[in-house]
Coordinates of C-alpha atoms in Angstrom, one line a residue:
M1 CA -18.1 -14.6 7.3
K2 CA -15.8 -17.3 8.7
I3 CA -12.1 -16.8 7.9
V4 CA -9.3 -19.3 8.6
I5 CA -5.8 -17.7 8.7
C6 CA -2.7 -19.8 8.6
G7 CA 0.2 -17.9 10.0
G8 CA 0.2 -15.4 12.8
G9 CA 3.2 -13.2 11.8
Q10 CA 3.1 -9.6 11.0
V11 CA 0.8 -10.1 8.0
G12 CA -1.6 -12.5 9.9
A13 CA -1.7 -10.1 12.9
A14 CA -2.6 -7.1 10.6
I15 CA -5.4 -9.1 9.1
C16 CA -6.7 -10.1 12.5
E17 CA -6.6 -6.5 13.7
S18 CA -8.6 -5.3 10.7
L19 CA -11.2 -8.0 10.4
W20 CA -11.8 -9.5 13.9
Q21 CA -14.8 -7.2 14.5
V22 CA -16.6 -8.1 11.3
A23 CA -15.7 -11.8 10.8
N24 CA -15.4 -15.0 12.7
I25 CA -11.6 -15.6 12.6
V26 CA -9.8 -18.9 13.3
L27 CA -6.0 -18.5 13.5
I28 CA -3.6 -21.5 13.2
D29 CA 0.1 -21.2 13.9
Q30 CA 2.8 -23.5 15.2
D31 CA 4.1 -21.0 17.8
D32 CA 1.9 -21.2 20.9
M33 CA 3.2 -17.8 22.0
V34 CA 2.0 -16.2 18.8
V35 CA -1.4 -17.8 19.1
E36 CA -1.8 -16.8 22.7
D37 CA -0.8 -13.2 22.0
L38 CA -3.3 -12.8 19.2
Y39 CA -6.0 -14.8 21.0
S40 CA -5.7 -12.5 24.0
T41 CA -5.6 -9.3 21.9
Y42 CA -8.6 -10.0 19.6
D43 CA -11.8 -11.9 19.9
I44 CA -10.7 -14.8 17.7
Q45 CA -10.2 -18.6 18.0
G46 CA -6.6 -19.8 18.2
I47 CA -5.2 -23.2 17.3
V48 CA -1.6 -24.3 17.8
G49 CA -0.6 -26.5 14.9
S50 CA 0.7 -26.7 11.3
G51 CA -1.2 -25.6 8.3
T52 CA -0.1 -28.9 6.6
S53 CA -1.7 -31.0 9.3
L54 CA -5.0 -32.6 8.4
R55 CA -5.9 -33.0 12.1
A56 CA -5.3 -29.3 12.7
M57 CA -7.2 -28.4 9.6
H58 CA -10.2 -30.4 10.8
E59 CA -9.9 -28.7 14.1
T60 CA -10.4 -25.2 12.5
G61 CA -13.7 -26.3 11.1
M62 CA -12.4 -25.7 7.6
D63 CA -15.4 -27.3 5.9
T64 CA -17.5 -24.4 7.1
A65 CA -15.0 -21.6 6.2
D66 CA -15.9 -18.9 3.7
L67 CA -12.3 -17.8 3.2
F68 CA -8.8 -19.3 3.8
I69 CA -5.7 -17.1 4.0
A70 CA -2.2 -18.7 4.0
V71 CA 0.5 -16.2 5.1
T72 CA 3.2 -18.2 6.9
S73 CA 6.9 -17.4 6.1
S74 CA 7.1 -20.6 4.1
D75 CA 5.9 -20.7 0.4
E76 CA 5.7 -24.5 0.5
T77 CA 3.5 -24.5 3.7
N78 CA 1.3 -21.9 2.2
I79 CA 0.8 -23.8 -1.1
I80 CA 0.2 -27.1 0.6
S81 CA -2.3 -25.6 3.1
A82 CA -4.1 -23.7 0.3
M83 CA -4.4 -27.0 -1.7
M84 CA -5.9 -28.6 1.4
A85 CA -8.4 -25.7 1.9
E86 CA -9.5 -26.0 -1.7
K87 CA -10.1 -29.8 -1.2
F88 CA -12.2 -28.9 1.9
G89 CA -14.4 -26.8 -0.4
V90 CA -13.5 -23.4 0.8
P91 CA -15.0 -20.9 -1.7
H92 CA -12.1 -18.4 -1.6
V93 CA -8.5 -19.2 -1.0
F94 CA -5.7 -16.6 -0.8
C95 CA -2.1 -17.6 -0.7
R96 CA 1.2 -15.6 -0.2
V97 CA 4.0 -16.8 -2.4
R98 CA 7.4 -15.1 -2.6
N99 CA 9.7 -17.4 -4.7
P100 CA 10.0 -15.9 -8.2
E101 CA 10.1 -19.5 -9.7
Y102 CA 6.6 -20.1 -8.5
L103 CA 5.4 -16.9 -10.1
E104 CA 6.6 -17.5 -13.7
D105 CA 3.1 -18.3 -14.8
V106 CA 0.7 -17.1 -12.0
K107 CA -2.5 -18.1 -13.8
F108 CA -1.2 -21.6 -14.3
M109 CA -0.1 -21.9 -10.7
Q110 CA -3.5 -20.6 -9.4
S111 CA -5.3 -23.0 -11.6
A112 CA -3.1 -26.0 -10.6
I113 CA -3.3 -25.3 -6.9
G114 CA -7.0 -24.2 -7.0
I115 CA -6.7 -20.9 -5.3
S116 CA -8.4 -17.5 -5.8
E117 CA -5.5 -15.2 -5.3
M118 CA -1.7 -15.7 -5.3
I119 CA -0.1 -12.7 -3.5
N120 CA 3.5 -11.7 -3.5
P121 CA 4.6 -8.8 -1.2
E122 CA 7.9 -8.1 -2.9
M123 CA 6.2 -7.9 -6.3
D124 CA 3.6 -5.4 -5.0
A125 CA 6.4 -3.4 -3.3
A126 CA 8.4 -3.3 -6.5
K127 CA 5.4 -2.0 -8.5
L128 CA 4.9 0.8 -5.9
I129 CA 8.6 1.7 -5.9
D130 CA 8.5 1.9 -9.7
Q131 CA 5.5 4.2 -9.6
I132 CA 7.2 6.5 -7.1
L133 CA 10.4 6.6 -9.1
T134 CA 8.3 7.7 -12.1
Y135 CA 6.9 10.6 -10.0
P136 CA 9.8 11.0 -7.5
T137 CA 8.2 14.1 -5.8
A138 CA 5.5 11.8 -4.4
N139 CA 5.9 10.2 -1.0
S140 CA 3.1 7.7 -1.9
I141 CA 0.8 7.0 -4.8
E142 CA -2.5 5.1 -4.6
S143 CA -4.7 4.3 -7.6
F144 CA -8.5 4.3 -8.0
A145 CA -11.1 4.1 -10.8
K146 CA -9.2 1.5 -12.8
G147 CA -6.0 3.6 -12.5
N148 CA -7.6 6.8 -13.8
I149 CA -7.7 8.7 -10.4
Q150 CA -4.6 8.8 -8.1
L151 CA -4.2 9.9 -4.5
V152 CA -0.7 11.4 -4.2
G153 CA 1.2 12.2 -1.0
L154 CA 3.4 15.3 -1.3
T155 CA 5.5 17.3 1.2
V156 CA 5.1 21.1 1.1
K157 CA 8.6 22.6 1.0
E158 CA 9.8 25.8 2.5
K159 CA 8.9 28.8 0.3
S160 CA 6.5 26.7 -1.7
V161 CA 4.1 28.7 -3.9
I162 CA 1.2 27.3 -1.9
Q163 CA 2.6 27.9 1.6
G164 CA 0.1 30.1 3.5
Q165 CA -2.7 29.5 1.0
T166 CA -6.1 28.2 1.9
L167 CA -7.3 25.1 0.1
N168 CA -9.8 27.2 -1.7
E169 CA -7.0 29.5 -3.0
F170 CA -4.9 26.5 -4.0
N171 CA -7.9 25.0 -5.9
S172 CA -8.5 28.2 -7.9
S173 CA -4.8 28.4 -8.9
F174 CA -4.9 24.9 -10.6
K175 CA -6.5 24.7 -14.0
H176 CA -7.7 21.1 -13.5
A177 CA -10.0 19.6 -10.9
M178 CA -8.2 18.4 -7.8
L179 CA -8.9 17.9 -4.1
V180 CA -6.7 18.0 -1.0
C181 CA -8.4 15.3 1.0
M182 CA -5.9 14.7 3.9
V183 CA -3.1 16.6 5.6
K184 CA -0.5 15.2 7.9
R185 CA 0.9 17.9 10.2
D186 CA 3.2 17.1 13.1
N187 CA 1.9 13.5 13.1
Q188 CA -1.7 14.8 13.4
I189 CA -4.1 13.8 10.7
I190 CA -6.6 16.4 9.4
I191 CA -9.4 15.9 6.8
P192 CA -9.6 19.6 5.9
D193 CA -12.2 22.0 4.5
G194 CA -11.7 24.8 2.0
S195 CA -10.6 27.3 4.7
F196 CA -7.7 25.1 5.9
R197 CA -4.4 27.0 5.5
I198 CA -1.3 25.1 4.2
Q199 CA 2.1 25.3 6.0
S200 CA 5.5 24.3 5.0
G201 CA 6.3 20.8 6.2
D202 CA 2.7 19.6 5.7
E203 CA 2.3 16.3 3.9
I204 CA -0.8 16.8 1.7
H205 CA -2.7 14.0 0.0
V206 CA -4.1 15.3 -3.3
T207 CA -6.6 13.5 -5.5
A208 CA -6.5 14.3 -9.3
A209 CA -6.9 12.6 -12.6
R210 CA -3.8 10.7 -13.4
K211 CA -3.3 12.6 -16.6
D212 CA -3.3 15.9 -14.7
L213 CA -0.5 15.1 -12.3
K214 CA 2.3 16.7 -14.3
D215 CA 0.3 19.9 -14.4
L216 CA -0.1 19.6 -10.6
Y217 CA 3.7 19.3 -10.2
N218 CA 4.1 22.4 -12.5
T219 CA 1.7 24.4 -10.4
L220 CA 3.5 23.4 -7.2
K221 CA 6.9 24.0 -8.9
F222 CA 8.0 20.6 -7.8
N223 CA 10.6 18.6 -9.7
K224 CA 8.5 16.4 -12.0
K225 CA 11.4 14.6 -13.7
T226 CA 11.4 10.9 -13.6
A227 CA 14.4 9.4 -11.7
S228 CA 16.8 8.3 -14.5
S229 CA 19.6 7.0 -12.4
V230 CA 18.9 4.7 -9.4
L231 CA 21.2 3.2 -6.8
I232 CA 19.7 0.1 -5.2
I233 CA 21.1 -1.1 -1.8
G234 CA 20.5 -4.8 -1.4
G235 CA 20.1 -7.7 -3.8
G236 CA 17.3 -9.9 -2.4
Q237 CA 14.0 -11.0 -3.9
L238 CA 12.5 -7.4 -3.8
T239 CA 15.5 -6.2 -5.9
Y240 CA 14.8 -9.0 -8.4
F241 CA 11.2 -7.9 -8.9
L242 CA 12.2 -4.2 -8.9
L243 CA 14.8 -4.8 -11.6
E244 CA 12.1 -6.5 -13.7
Q245 CA 10.0 -3.3 -13.5
L246 CA 12.9 -0.9 -14.0
S247 CA 14.5 -2.8 -16.9
K248 CA 11.4 -1.9 -19.0
R249 CA 12.6 1.8 -18.9
K250 CA 15.8 3.6 -19.9
K251 CA 17.5 4.0 -16.5
A252 CA 21.1 3.8 -15.3
I253 CA 20.8 1.3 -12.5
K254 CA 23.5 0.0 -10.0
V255 CA 23.0 -2.6 -7.3
I256 CA 25.3 -3.0 -4.3
E257 CA 24.9 -6.3 -2.5
N258 CA 26.9 -8.0 0.3
D259 CA 26.2 -11.6 -0.8
L260 CA 28.3 -12.9 -3.8
E261 CA 25.7 -15.5 -4.8
N262 CA 23.0 -12.9 -5.0
C263 CA 25.2 -10.7 -7.0
Q264 CA 25.9 -13.5 -9.5
R265 CA 22.2 -14.3 -9.8
L266 CA 21.2 -10.7 -10.5
A267 CA 24.1 -10.1 -12.9
L268 CA 23.0 -13.2 -14.9
A269 CA 19.3 -12.3 -14.9
F270 CA 19.9 -8.6 -15.7
P271 CA 23.1 -8.2 -17.8
K272 CA 22.5 -4.5 -18.4
V273 CA 22.5 -3.7 -14.7
E274 CA 25.8 -2.9 -12.9
V275 CA 26.0 -5.2 -9.9
I276 CA 28.7 -4.5 -7.3
H277 CA 29.8 -7.0 -4.6
A278 CA 30.6 -4.9 -1.6
D279 CA 29.5 -3.9 1.9
N280 CA 26.5 -1.8 1.0
T281 CA 26.4 -0.1 4.4
D282 CA 30.0 1.1 4.3
Q283 CA 30.0 4.9 3.7
K284 CA 33.3 4.7 1.9
V285 CA 31.9 2.2 -0.5
L286 CA 28.8 4.3 -1.1
D287 CA 31.0 7.4 -1.8
A288 CA 33.2 5.4 -4.1
E289 CA 30.2 4.3 -6.1
G290 CA 29.0 7.9 -6.4
I291 CA 25.9 7.9 -4.2
D292 CA 25.6 11.7 -4.5
R293 CA 25.3 11.5 -8.3
Y294 CA 22.1 9.4 -8.4
D295 CA 18.6 10.7 -8.8
A296 CA 17.3 8.1 -6.3
V297 CA 18.6 5.7 -3.7
V298 CA 16.4 2.7 -2.9
S299 CA 17.5 0.9 0.3
I300 CA 15.9 -2.5 0.5
N301 CA 18.3 -4.7 2.5
Q302 CA 16.8 -7.4 4.8
N303 CA 17.8 -5.4 7.9
D304 CA 15.6 -2.4 8.8
E305 CA 18.3 -0.7 10.8
E306 CA 20.8 -0.9 7.9
N307 CA 18.1 0.6 5.6
M308 CA 17.6 3.4 8.0
I309 CA 21.3 4.2 8.3
V310 CA 21.9 4.1 4.5
S311 CA 18.8 6.2 3.8
L312 CA 19.9 8.9 6.3
Y313 CA 23.4 8.9 4.8
A314 CA 21.8 9.3 1.3
K315 CA 19.8 12.2 2.6
S316 CA 22.9 13.8 4.0
R317 CA 24.5 13.5 0.6
Q318 CA 21.6 15.5 -0.9
V319 CA 20.2 12.6 -3.0
P320 CA 16.9 14.0 -4.4
K321 CA 14.8 10.9 -3.7
V322 CA 15.3 8.3 -1.0
I323 CA 13.1 5.2 -0.6
T324 CA 13.4 3.0 2.5
K325 CA 12.1 -0.5 3.1
I326 CA 11.0 -1.1 6.7
D327 CA 9.4 -4.4 7.7
R328 CA 8.6 -3.6 11.3
P329 CA 5.6 -1.2 11.5
Y330 CA 6.5 0.1 15.0
L331 CA 9.6 1.8 13.5
L332 CA 7.5 4.0 11.2
K333 CA 6.6 6.7 13.7
P334 CA 10.2 7.4 14.8
L335 CA 11.3 7.5 11.1
S336 CA 8.9 10.4 10.4
Y337 CA 10.9 12.5 12.8
L338 CA 14.2 11.6 11.0
G339 CA 12.9 13.0 7.7
L340 CA 12.6 9.7 5.8
D341 CA 9.3 10.4 4.1
T342 CA 9.0 7.6 1.5
I343 CA 8.7 4.3 3.5
I344 CA 7.8 1.0 1.9
T345 CA 6.5 -1.8 4.1
P346 CA 5.9 -5.0 2.0
K347 CA 4.2 -7.0 4.7
Q348 CA 1.8 -4.2 5.3
L349 CA 1.2 -3.9 1.6
V350 CA 0.2 -7.6 1.3
A351 CA -1.9 -7.4 4.5
D352 CA -3.8 -4.4 3.0
R353 CA -4.3 -6.2 -0.2
I354 CA -5.7 -9.2 1.5
I355 CA -8.0 -7.0 3.6
R356 CA -9.1 -5.3 0.5
L357 CA -9.9 -8.6 -1.3
T358 CA -11.7 -9.9 1.8
R359 CA -13.9 -6.8 2.1
S360 CA -14.7 -7.0 -1.6
L361 CA -16.3 -10.5 -0.9
K362 CA -18.8 -8.8 1.5
A363 CA -20.7 -6.9 -1.2
T364 CA -24.0 -5.7 0.0
Q365 CA -27.1 -5.2 -2.2
N366 CA -26.2 -1.5 -2.4
S367 CA -22.5 -1.4 -3.0
S368 CA -19.2 -3.4 -3.0
V369 CA -15.7 -2.4 -1.9
V370 CA -13.4 -2.3 -5.0
N371 CA -10.3 -0.8 -3.4
L372 CA -9.0 0.0 0.1
Y373 CA -5.8 1.6 1.3
K374 CA -4.7 2.3 4.8
L375 CA -3.1 5.7 4.8
V376 CA -2.1 6.0 8.4
D377 CA -0.9 3.3 10.8
E378 CA -0.3 5.4 13.8
D379 CA -2.6 6.8 16.5
Q380 CA -5.3 7.7 14.0
H381 CA -7.0 5.3 11.6
V382 CA -7.5 6.7 8.1
E383 CA -8.6 4.7 5.0
A384 CA -9.2 5.5 1.4
M385 CA -11.9 3.3 0.0
E386 CA -13.5 2.8 -3.4
F387 CA -17.1 1.6 -3.8
E388 CA -19.1 0.4 -6.8
V389 CA -22.6 1.7 -6.3
L390 CA -24.9 -1.2 -7.3
Q391 CA -28.4 0.2 -6.9
E392 CA -30.5 3.2 -5.7
A393 CA -30.0 3.8 -2.0
E394 CA -29.6 6.7 0.4
I395 CA -26.3 7.8 -1.0
T396 CA -27.8 8.4 -4.5
R397 CA -30.9 10.3 -3.4
A398 CA -29.4 13.8 -2.8
R399 CA -26.6 16.1 -3.9
L400 CA -23.3 15.7 -2.0
M401 CA -23.9 19.1 -0.2
D402 CA -27.2 17.7 1.1
L403 CA -25.8 14.4 2.4
D404 CA -25.2 14.3 6.1
L405 CA -21.9 12.3 6.1
L406 CA -20.1 11.0 9.2
D407 CA -17.5 13.4 10.7
N408 CA -14.0 13.2 9.2
T409 CA -15.4 11.7 6.0
L410 CA -14.8 13.1 2.5
I411 CA -16.0 12.0 -1.0
M412 CA -12.9 12.6 -3.1
G413 CA -13.6 11.1 -6.6
I414 CA -16.3 9.7 -8.8
Y415 CA -15.7 7.6 -11.9
R416 CA -18.7 7.5 -14.2
Q417 CA -18.7 5.7 -17.6
G418 CA -15.1 6.6 -18.3
K419 CA -15.5 10.2 -17.0
I420 CA -13.5 11.4 -14.0
I421 CA -15.4 13.7 -11.6
I422 CA -13.5 15.5 -8.8
P423 CA -16.7 16.3 -6.9
S424 CA -18.2 19.5 -5.7
G425 CA -21.3 19.9 -3.5
L426 CA -23.5 20.1 -6.5
D427 CA -22.6 16.6 -7.8
Q428 CA -24.9 13.6 -7.1
I429 CA -23.8 9.9 -7.0
Q430 CA -25.5 7.6 -9.5
V431 CA -26.0 3.8 -9.8
G432 CA -22.9 2.4 -11.6
D433 CA -20.5 5.0 -10.2
Y434 CA -17.2 4.1 -8.7
V435 CA -16.9 6.4 -5.7
T436 CA -13.7 7.0 -3.7
I437 CA -13.9 8.3 -0.1
I438 CA -11.5 9.0 2.7
T439 CA -12.6 8.4 6.3
E440 CA -11.4 7.8 9.8
H441 CA -14.2 5.3 10.5
Q442 CA -13.5 1.6 10.5
N443 CA -15.2 -1.6 9.3
I444 CA -17.1 0.2 6.5
S445 CA -18.5 -2.4 4.0
D446 CA -21.3 -0.4 2.4
I447 CA -21.0 3.2 1.3
N448 CA -24.4 4.0 2.9
Q449 CA -22.8 3.4 6.3
L450 CA -21.0 6.8 5.8
I451 CA -24.3 8.7 6.1
K452 CA -25.4 9.6 9.6
K453 CA -28.5 7.8 10.7

């Protein structure tokens, strides 16, 4: 597969990192230092130029590309280059667009421009934040099997009812089927077996049917109440999309924003939301606005350091749920030591979505990738993947207990004709199943690659 990527920023770099070993990548960017850095890091072709330049587009060999991805910081550049790629006859065109005005009718815009996917990082981040505020105990939530199976990240608190239990004991105490498929302990990632013993401070990732999550929270004696009052720090584009999501529910919402023009725009668009024009990093302002009385604080300023400081202050004021937006991935590891457990990285979200869409284009005869989520972006590489099984193959010929899977690989869910199966060793995969797995292995495009040869 030949992929042309327009834009070598954080999103473009993440796509190169994930796909350079399985695709022929051509990167185009106006910054020669960006091109040189990615060219010297990965086995890709680099071209210095503009995505709106016909000469530069010809130089990429666009007429032989299978996929074009436009992810520069400019919506207009992305749209124009995507239109050019469509005219070159590229079969699949992905375009990042952030301006809400361009997204009023996504289907019309996609048809008018002639692109396959229009992707907005702030909109994706807003949907994820909304999900987490619905289940504020969760650090992260990923959905599979058409939303019927969820993978939820939870931190085991001191004196939790499951502290010291083995996973087998935990399973037997829960009346519904569920599976602990990954544990993060002291920045070490473990894909555990039933004898693994849980400790306080562990971040466990639990797979269960979406309808059973409330019972899971009850068993763990976690607070399952939806956040009914939310203080939002920052009034940019992400706030706009988040308010669109939250306004559908009965919540007391306040926004504190530094920029007067942004305040006026939000107040006009969302008249039921209280919008305050003030320095949203000033602790006196935060105290005056009652930060300690909110169920959740969402810090989504443009500046990462400001978000970190506000989030740490919210933690010190005993706010039950704190969500922090961080744009620079290299800050994520230090944050885990500071106790900020719910981190949203919009650029990584959009990179993961594009990678997922790209892998789905590489369907084999046996299976195709339906969903893909990167769970860890530190020293260890862990992905949760969902495959649709298209025909009989090695993966369907034996019970799960008899399959010799790659190390650090676990089958965590099967969705079969509307039925959710949290699998045991006695289950067997069938054609037509949607199968969710978690693995430390990279560049998997066919579920049968997970079986040892």
